């Protein structure tokens, strides 16, 4: 092979002896970490000239990444086991390939994987247990576990090593990250939350809080975030989002009636609207925070998916119901709801742990309510023409 400047390219380097310059590393943390270990040499990857650069051996890169992704706890237990799960130990080359897709240039990543594969096939098994958050605590694995085993919330019965014990540990970690990452917010007194229903015509329904507030337990249907019989108040921060949320469910009725509730006291909530940026996947000190934030991002994505026409069975709501139930019951978090983004228009939605008694009529005497229907806030929207046809 001729290199661009006409020199004969060097012969293939010995296995594991390739070296890369820092320009091929795109994760800032990994870049800093390896820069400290780099020394002048020739980069094997994609340069016309043979000029000396700061380089690190591919095998050092492999070792550094695997150390960051490995579980260093003495009680590392591996992934939740599923019946059809591959029982083979984690293949380091596979984990490396998934973890480094954006952190390394493709050519370098292939070389690292080849290096690890050679070690694997040479019989030198790299002792490697991926850190818990990468696999066992991932959202997908959590969903499978909750659905397949029909698990209830962690309670008193948590033998060490049991599924419920693991779930309790996961929930503790998630709650810790919610507080540390500043994901607790407040809906202030006076803020408006919109609710709506689809309608067959453009007449104003004249909603009362009893009509459009949270359903009483005997009428509370199963939903993505609540089991049947568990009241939950869904709402949106503006009319457009409220209409977008309900219109996706019902295409036969072309009108949407909406009305606003006013928040009568500050409500403490988990705020998943703007989850902060992730620390580097390769920063082992930040591993719990990284993995918990990814878990919460996936949860928020699941909440945002269109509700009724996504082809999933209600049974599959169990994971989101489970997590929401946990947040509702957590004395550590002490919240009364969740704020999350709508997938329909990027607007803001709420799920509040508020029952029918807390949804006051406009003219109700001051009481123990949390939300009060705002007189005159009702309007009917024609979805075909997207404008208000009648307001009261
Ligand atoms: Zn290079």
Short mmCIF file of C-alpha atoms and ligand atoms in Angstrom, two decimals:
data_model
loop_
_atom_site.label_atom_id
_atom_site.label_comp_id
_atom_site.label_asym_id
_atom_site.label_seq_id
_atom_site.Cartn_x
_atom_site.Cartn_y
_atom_site.Cartn_z
CA UNK A 1 0.00 0.00 0.00
CA UNK A 2 1.26 3.48 -0.87
CA UNK A 3 0.61 6.21 1.61
CA UNK A 4 -0.36 9.62 0.23
CA UNK A 5 3.09 11.14 0.53
CA UNK A 6 4.67 8.30 -1.40
CA UNK A 7 6.47 6.48 1.40
CA UNK A 8 6.14 2.76 1.67
CA UNK A 9 3.67 2.09 4.47
CA UNK A 10 5.08 0.15 7.37
CA UNK A 11 4.16 -3.50 7.58
CA UNK A 12 1.11 -4.40 9.66
CA UNK A 13 1.95 -3.74 13.30
CA UNK A 14 2.06 -6.69 15.64
CA UNK A 15 -1.22 -7.64 17.29
CA UNK A 16 -2.12 -5.11 19.93
CA UNK A 17 0.84 -2.89 19.06
CA UNK A 18 -1.13 -0.36 17.05
CA UNK A 19 -1.16 3.11 18.51
CA UNK A 20 -3.55 5.97 18.04
CA UNK A 21 -3.20 9.70 18.42
CA UNK A 22 -5.66 11.62 20.55
CA UNK A 23 -7.49 13.06 17.53
CA UNK A 24 -9.45 9.80 17.23
CA UNK A 25 -10.95 10.07 20.73
CA UNK A 26 -14.13 12.13 20.91
CA UNK A 27 -15.14 11.70 24.55
CA UNK A 28 -13.56 14.60 26.49
CA UNK A 29 -13.09 12.59 29.69
CA UNK A 30 -11.45 9.65 27.90
CA UNK A 31 -9.34 12.13 25.94
CA UNK A 32 -8.04 13.75 29.15
CA UNK A 33 -7.46 10.40 30.81
CA UNK A 34 -5.39 9.01 27.91
CA UNK A 35 -3.55 12.24 27.26
CA UNK A 36 -1.91 11.81 30.62
CA UNK A 37 -0.57 8.44 29.48
CA UNK A 38 0.39 9.41 25.91
CA UNK A 39 3.93 9.61 24.57
CA UNK A 40 5.44 10.66 21.22
CA UNK A 41 5.09 8.04 18.49
CA UNK A 42 3.50 7.27 15.15
CA UNK A 43 -0.27 6.98 14.82
CA UNK A 44 -1.45 3.88 12.96
CA UNK A 45 -4.70 5.44 11.80
CA UNK A 46 -5.34 7.54 8.75
CA UNK A 47 -2.48 10.00 8.47
CA UNK A 48 -0.50 10.69 5.32
CA UNK A 49 2.67 11.72 7.12
CA UNK A 50 4.63 9.70 9.60
CA UNK A 51 5.17 12.69 11.84
CA UNK A 52 5.43 11.97 15.53
CA UNK A 53 2.33 12.71 17.57
CA UNK A 54 1.22 11.99 21.11
CA UNK A 55 -0.06 8.43 20.89
CA UNK A 56 -1.32 5.65 23.15
CA UNK A 57 -1.24 1.93 22.39
CA UNK A 58 -4.56 0.37 21.37
CA UNK A 59 -4.21 -2.15 24.18
CA UNK A 60 -4.00 0.67 26.75
CA UNK A 61 -7.14 2.22 25.29
CA UNK A 62 -8.88 -1.17 25.58
CA UNK A 63 -7.78 -1.60 29.17
CA UNK A 64 -8.81 1.92 30.17
CA UNK A 65 -12.28 1.63 28.66
CA UNK A 66 -12.98 -1.82 30.09
CA UNK A 67 -11.88 -0.66 33.54
CA UNK A 68 -14.36 2.23 33.33
CA UNK A 69 -17.18 -0.07 32.25
CA UNK A 70 -16.51 -2.84 34.72
CA UNK A 71 -18.24 -3.44 38.01
CA UNK A 72 -15.74 -3.00 40.83
CA UNK A 73 -18.06 -3.89 43.65
CA UNK A 74 -17.23 -7.11 45.43
CA UNK A 75 -20.87 -8.21 45.30
CA UNK A 76 -21.21 -7.67 41.55
CA UNK A 77 -24.02 -9.96 40.56
CA UNK A 78 -24.38 -9.60 36.82
CA UNK A 79 -27.50 -9.01 34.85
CA UNK A 80 -30.99 -9.93 35.95
CA UNK A 81 -31.40 -13.38 34.59
CA UNK A 82 -34.08 -14.04 32.03
CA UNK A 83 -35.01 -17.54 30.90
CA UNK A 84 -33.77 -17.08 27.38
CA UNK A 85 -30.80 -14.93 28.32
CA UNK A 86 -27.42 -15.79 26.94
CA UNK A 87 -25.63 -17.39 29.86
CA UNK A 88 -22.19 -16.71 28.42
CA UNK A 89 -20.17 -14.08 30.28
CA UNK A 90 -20.18 -10.62 28.74
CA UNK A 91 -18.00 -10.44 25.66
CA UNK A 92 -15.69 -7.44 26.18
CA UNK A 93 -15.46 -6.74 22.44
CA UNK A 94 -19.26 -6.53 22.19
CA UNK A 95 -19.56 -4.21 25.18
CA UNK A 96 -16.72 -2.08 23.82
CA UNK A 97 -18.43 -1.85 20.44
CA UNK A 98 -21.67 -0.59 21.96
CA UNK A 99 -20.07 1.79 24.42
CA UNK A 100 -17.63 3.46 22.02
CA UNK A 101 -19.78 4.04 18.93
CA UNK A 102 -19.46 7.82 19.18
CA UNK A 103 -16.38 8.06 21.40
CA UNK A 104 -13.92 6.56 18.89
CA UNK A 105 -13.38 6.75 15.15
CA UNK A 106 -14.76 3.63 13.46
CA UNK A 107 -11.35 2.48 12.29
CA UNK A 108 -9.92 2.69 15.81
CA UNK A 109 -12.93 0.96 17.32
CA UNK A 110 -12.54 -1.93 14.88
CA UNK A 111 -8.90 -2.27 15.88
CA UNK A 112 -9.75 -2.29 19.60
CA UNK A 113 -12.42 -4.92 19.02
CA UNK A 114 -10.01 -7.04 16.99
CA UNK A 115 -7.48 -6.76 19.78
CA UNK A 116 -10.02 -7.96 22.37
CA UNK A 117 -11.27 -10.72 20.07
CA UNK A 118 -7.73 -12.02 19.62
CA UNK A 119 -7.28 -12.17 23.38
CA UNK A 120 -10.63 -13.91 23.67
CA UNK A 121 -9.82 -16.57 21.08
CA UNK A 122 -6.28 -17.01 22.37
CA UNK A 123 -7.92 -18.31 25.51
CA UNK A 124 -7.04 -15.30 27.58
CA UNK A 125 -10.45 -14.43 28.95
CA UNK A 126 -10.43 -10.85 30.09
CA UNK A 127 -12.05 -10.98 33.54
CA UNK A 128 -14.88 -8.59 32.92
CA UNK A 129 -18.24 -8.03 34.61
CA UNK A 130 -19.95 -4.97 33.12
CA UNK A 131 -21.05 -2.47 35.74
CA UNK A 132 -24.58 -3.00 36.93
CA UNK A 133 -26.07 0.14 35.43
CA UNK A 134 -25.08 -0.79 31.91
CA UNK A 135 -27.12 -3.95 31.80
CA UNK A 136 -28.97 -5.01 34.88
CA UNK A 137 -30.39 -1.63 35.69
CA UNK A 138 -31.07 -0.49 32.18
CA UNK A 139 -34.65 0.51 31.41
CA UNK A 140 -35.20 -2.38 29.00
CA UNK A 141 -33.99 -4.94 31.47
CA UNK A 142 -36.11 -3.36 34.22
CA UNK A 143 -39.20 -3.50 31.97
CA UNK A 144 -38.66 -7.15 31.16
CA UNK A 145 -38.18 -8.05 34.80
CA UNK A 146 -41.29 -6.21 36.00
CA UNK A 147 -43.48 -7.58 33.20
CA UNK A 148 -42.30 -11.19 33.19
CA UNK A 149 -42.34 -11.63 36.94
CA UNK A 150 -45.37 -9.49 37.71
CA UNK A 151 -43.48 -7.84 40.52
CA UNK A 152 -45.06 -5.63 43.12
CA UNK A 153 -43.38 -2.66 44.68
CA UNK A 154 -40.51 -3.47 47.00
CA UNK A 155 -41.99 -4.09 50.44
CA UNK A 156 -40.79 -5.73 53.61
CA UNK A 157 -40.20 -9.08 51.99
CA UNK A 158 -36.84 -8.55 50.31
CA UNK A 159 -34.47 -11.46 50.82
CA UNK A 160 -30.94 -10.44 49.82
CA UNK A 161 -30.30 -11.15 46.15
CA UNK A 162 -34.00 -11.51 45.30
CA UNK A 163 -35.60 -9.56 42.46
CA UNK A 164 -37.38 -7.33 44.94
CA UNK A 165 -34.15 -6.67 46.78
CA UNK A 166 -32.51 -5.67 43.50
CA UNK A 167 -35.45 -3.47 42.58
CA UNK A 168 -35.28 -1.76 45.97
CA UNK A 169 -31.56 -1.09 45.43
CA UNK A 170 -32.27 0.27 41.96
CA UNK A 171 -35.04 2.55 43.25
CA UNK A 172 -32.75 3.87 45.96
CA UNK A 173 -30.09 4.71 43.42
CA UNK A 174 -32.58 6.41 41.10
CA UNK A 175 -34.03 8.47 43.96
CA UNK A 176 -30.53 9.57 44.94
CA UNK A 177 -29.77 10.73 41.41
CA UNK A 178 -33.10 12.58 41.17
CA UNK A 179 -32.15 14.66 44.19
CA UNK A 180 -28.48 15.14 43.35
CA UNK A 181 -29.16 16.08 39.73
CA UNK A 182 -31.73 18.69 40.72
CA UNK A 183 -34.68 16.88 39.14
CA UNK A 184 -37.07 18.01 41.87
CA UNK A 185 -39.17 21.00 40.85
CA UNK A 186 -42.23 22.94 41.96
CA UNK A 187 -45.44 23.88 40.24
CA UNK A 188 -46.11 27.28 41.73
CA UNK A 189 -49.39 28.47 43.12
CA UNK A 190 -51.38 30.16 40.34
CA UNK A 191 -49.96 28.12 37.44
CA UNK A 192 -52.53 26.72 35.02
CA UNK A 193 -52.93 23.12 34.00
CA UNK A 194 -55.18 22.26 31.06
CA UNK A 195 -57.43 19.25 30.71
CA UNK A 196 -59.54 18.27 27.74
CA UNK A 197 -61.96 15.80 26.24
CA UNK A 198 -62.82 14.99 22.66
CA UNK A 199 -66.33 16.02 21.60
CA UNK A 200 -68.69 15.04 18.74
CA UNK A 201 -69.80 18.65 18.13
CA UNK A 202 -68.88 22.23 18.90
CA UNK A 203 -71.30 22.88 21.74
CA UNK A 204 -69.65 23.92 24.98
CA UNK A 205 -69.98 21.14 27.54
CA UNK A 206 -69.92 23.50 30.55
CA UNK A 207 -67.52 21.32 32.49
CA UNK A 208 -67.52 21.17 36.26
CA UNK A 209 -64.46 20.02 38.19
CA UNK A 210 -66.35 16.80 38.88
CA UNK A 211 -66.57 16.16 35.12
CA UNK A 212 -63.06 16.93 34.04
CA UNK A 213 -60.94 16.58 37.20
CA UNK A 214 -59.31 13.38 38.40
CA UNK A 215 -61.60 10.34 38.24
CA UNK A 216 -62.77 8.82 41.54
CA UNK A 217 -61.18 5.41 42.26
CA UNK A 218 -64.16 3.41 41.05
CA UNK A 219 -63.95 5.09 37.64
CA UNK A 220 -60.16 5.43 37.30
CA UNK A 221 -59.22 3.34 34.29
CA UNK A 222 -55.83 1.76 33.79
CA UNK A 223 -53.38 4.08 32.16
CA UNK A 224 -49.74 4.23 31.34
CA UNK A 225 -48.82 5.64 34.74
CA UNK A 226 -51.60 4.29 36.94
CA UNK A 227 -53.28 0.97 37.55
CA UNK A 228 -57.06 0.67 37.41
CA UNK A 229 -58.61 2.25 40.50
CA UNK A 230 -55.66 4.54 41.17
CA UNK A 231 -56.57 8.20 40.53
CA UNK A 232 -54.07 10.29 38.61
CA UNK A 233 -54.56 13.76 37.20
CA UNK A 234 -53.08 14.13 33.71
CA UNK A 235 -52.83 17.64 32.30
CA UNK A 236 -50.78 19.95 30.09
CA UNK A 237 -49.14 23.34 30.54
CA UNK A 238 -50.92 24.87 27.53
CA UNK A 239 -54.00 24.36 25.35
CA UNK A 240 -52.12 23.16 22.25
CA UNK A 241 -50.44 20.36 24.19
CA UNK A 242 -53.67 19.33 25.94
CA UNK A 243 -55.43 19.11 22.56
CA UNK A 244 -52.52 17.25 20.94
CA UNK A 245 -52.51 14.68 23.76
CA UNK A 246 -56.22 13.84 23.61
CA UNK A 247 -56.76 14.11 19.87
CA UNK A 248 -54.31 11.31 19.19
CA UNK A 249 -56.63 8.93 21.04
CA UNK A 250 -59.86 9.59 19.27
CA UNK A 251 -60.20 10.24 15.59
CA UNK A 252 -63.98 9.89 15.41
CA UNK A 253 -64.80 13.00 17.39
CA UNK A 254 -63.42 16.08 15.63
CA UNK A 255 -63.71 18.62 18.46
CA UNK A 256 -61.78 19.09 21.67
CA UNK A 257 -63.10 20.91 24.73
CA UNK A 258 -60.47 22.15 27.18
CA UNK A 259 -60.55 23.94 30.51
CA UNK A 260 -57.89 25.06 32.97
CA UNK A 261 -57.30 24.34 36.61
CA UNK A 262 -55.33 26.75 38.76
CA UNK A 263 -52.83 25.33 41.21
CA UNK A 264 -53.87 26.45 44.71
CA UNK A 265 -50.64 25.62 46.55
CA UNK A 266 -47.07 24.79 45.51
CA UNK A 267 -46.78 21.18 44.31
CA UNK A 268 -43.44 19.39 44.61
CA UNK A 269 -42.76 17.22 41.58
CA UNK A 270 -40.12 15.19 39.76
CA UNK A 271 -39.15 17.23 36.73
CA UNK A 272 -38.11 15.14 33.71
CA UNK A 273 -38.62 17.91 31.14
CA UNK A 274 -34.95 18.88 30.96
CA UNK A 275 -32.78 16.06 32.20
CA UNK A 276 -29.23 17.42 32.54
CA UNK A 277 -26.42 16.32 30.28
CA UNK A 278 -24.80 13.00 31.06
CA UNK A 279 -21.37 12.72 32.61
CA UNK A 280 -18.95 10.69 30.51
CA UNK A 281 -19.78 7.01 30.25
CA UNK A 282 -16.08 6.41 30.95
CA UNK A 283 -15.93 8.32 34.25
CA UNK A 284 -16.21 5.56 36.80
CA UNK A 285 -16.60 8.06 39.64
CA UNK A 286 -19.82 9.25 37.97
CA UNK A 287 -21.08 5.80 36.98
CA UNK A 288 -24.15 5.74 39.24
CA UNK A 289 -25.22 9.21 38.12
CA UNK A 290 -24.64 8.41 34.44
CA UNK A 291 -26.54 5.14 34.50
CA UNK A 292 -29.43 6.52 36.57
CA UNK A 293 -29.85 9.50 34.26
CA UNK A 294 -29.95 7.20 31.23
CA UNK A 295 -32.60 5.13 33.03
CA UNK A 296 -34.67 8.27 33.71
CA UNK A 297 -34.25 9.48 30.13
CA UNK A 298 -35.61 6.15 28.89
CA UNK A 299 -38.50 6.32 31.39
CA UNK A 300 -39.34 9.86 30.22
CA UNK A 301 -39.21 8.72 26.59
CA UNK A 302 -41.60 5.91 27.42
CA UNK A 303 -44.01 8.36 29.09
CA UNK A 304 -43.90 10.57 26.02
CA UNK A 305 -44.86 7.91 23.53
CA UNK A 306 -48.32 8.29 22.02
CA UNK A 307 -50.65 6.70 24.49
CA UNK A 308 -53.32 4.47 23.07
CA UNK A 309 -52.37 3.74 19.52
CA UNK A 310 -48.89 2.41 20.04
CA UNK A 311 -50.02 -1.20 19.65
CA UNK A 312 -48.84 -2.25 23.09
CA UNK A 313 -50.91 -4.29 25.46
CA UNK A 314 -51.91 -2.76 28.76
CA UNK A 315 -49.79 -5.30 30.54
CA UNK A 316 -46.81 -3.45 29.12
CA UNK A 317 -47.76 -0.39 31.12
CA UNK A 318 -46.59 -2.21 34.22
CA UNK A 319 -43.03 -0.82 34.22
CA UNK A 320 -44.15 2.82 33.94
CA UNK A 321 -46.92 2.15 36.47
CA UNK A 322 -44.39 0.53 38.77
CA UNK A 323 -41.97 3.43 38.69
CA UNK A 324 -44.76 6.02 39.05
CA UNK A 325 -46.17 4.09 42.02
CA UNK A 326 -42.75 4.05 43.57
CA UNK A 327 -42.39 7.81 43.19
CA UNK A 328 -45.86 8.28 44.66
CA UNK A 329 -45.00 6.24 47.74
CA UNK A 330 -41.43 7.40 48.27
CA UNK A 331 -41.10 9.28 51.55
CA UNK A 332 -37.52 10.05 50.55
CA UNK A 333 -38.62 11.98 47.45
CA UNK A 334 -41.87 13.30 48.92
CA UNK A 335 -43.35 14.40 45.58
CA UNK A 336 -46.90 14.72 44.29
CA UNK A 337 -46.37 14.28 40.59
CA UNK A 338 -44.16 14.17 37.53
CA UNK A 339 -43.58 16.75 34.81
CA UNK A 340 -42.51 15.35 31.42
CA UNK A 341 -42.42 16.28 27.77
CA UNK A 342 -45.12 15.48 25.22
CA UNK A 343 -44.01 13.48 22.21
CA UNK A 344 -46.74 15.14 20.13
CA UNK A 345 -45.47 18.70 20.16
CA UNK A 346 -42.64 18.92 22.70
CA UNK A 347 -44.94 20.69 25.19
CA UNK A 348 -45.08 20.02 28.90
CA UNK A 349 -47.34 17.44 30.53
CA UNK A 350 -48.13 16.68 34.15
CA UNK A 351 -49.17 13.55 35.96
CA UNK A 352 -50.23 14.58 39.47
CA UNK A 353 -51.03 12.32 42.40
CA UNK A 354 -54.25 14.22 42.96
CA UNK A 355 -57.63 12.61 43.47
CA UNK A 356 -61.14 13.86 42.69
CA UNK A 357 -61.59 15.47 46.13
CA UNK A 358 -58.62 17.75 45.50
CA UNK A 359 -60.10 19.16 42.26
CA UNK A 360 -62.27 22.07 43.43
CA UNK A 361 -65.19 23.72 41.64
CA UNK A 362 -64.68 27.41 40.76
CA UNK A 363 -67.10 28.49 43.45
CA UNK A 364 -66.04 26.07 46.18
CA UNK A 365 -65.22 27.55 49.58
CA UNK A 366 -61.51 27.52 50.45
CA UNK A 367 -60.66 23.98 51.39
CA UNK A 368 -58.12 21.27 51.12
CA UNK A 369 -57.96 21.35 47.35
CA UNK A 370 -54.88 21.31 45.16
CA UNK A 371 -56.44 22.44 41.89
CA UNK A 372 -59.36 24.76 41.22
CA UNK A 373 -61.26 24.86 37.93
CA UNK A 374 -60.99 28.35 36.45
CA UNK A 375 -64.36 29.87 35.60
CA UNK A 376 -64.51 30.97 31.95
CA UNK A 377 -61.41 29.01 30.86
CA UNK A 378 -63.37 26.50 28.80
CA UNK A 379 -63.08 26.55 25.01
CA UNK A 380 -63.92 24.19 22.14
CA UNK A 381 -61.45 23.57 19.34
CA UNK A 382 -62.16 22.37 15.85
CA UNK A 383 -59.31 20.02 15.08
CA UNK A 384 -59.79 20.19 11.32
CA UNK A 385 -59.33 23.93 11.25
CA UNK A 386 -57.28 24.24 14.42
CA UNK A 387 -59.05 27.27 15.84
CA UNK A 388 -61.44 28.05 18.64
CA UNK A 389 -65.03 27.78 17.50
CA UNK A 390 -66.73 28.66 20.73
CA UNK A 391 -65.70 29.88 24.12
CA UNK A 392 -67.70 30.46 27.29
ZN1 LIG B 1 -4.09 9.57 14.48
#
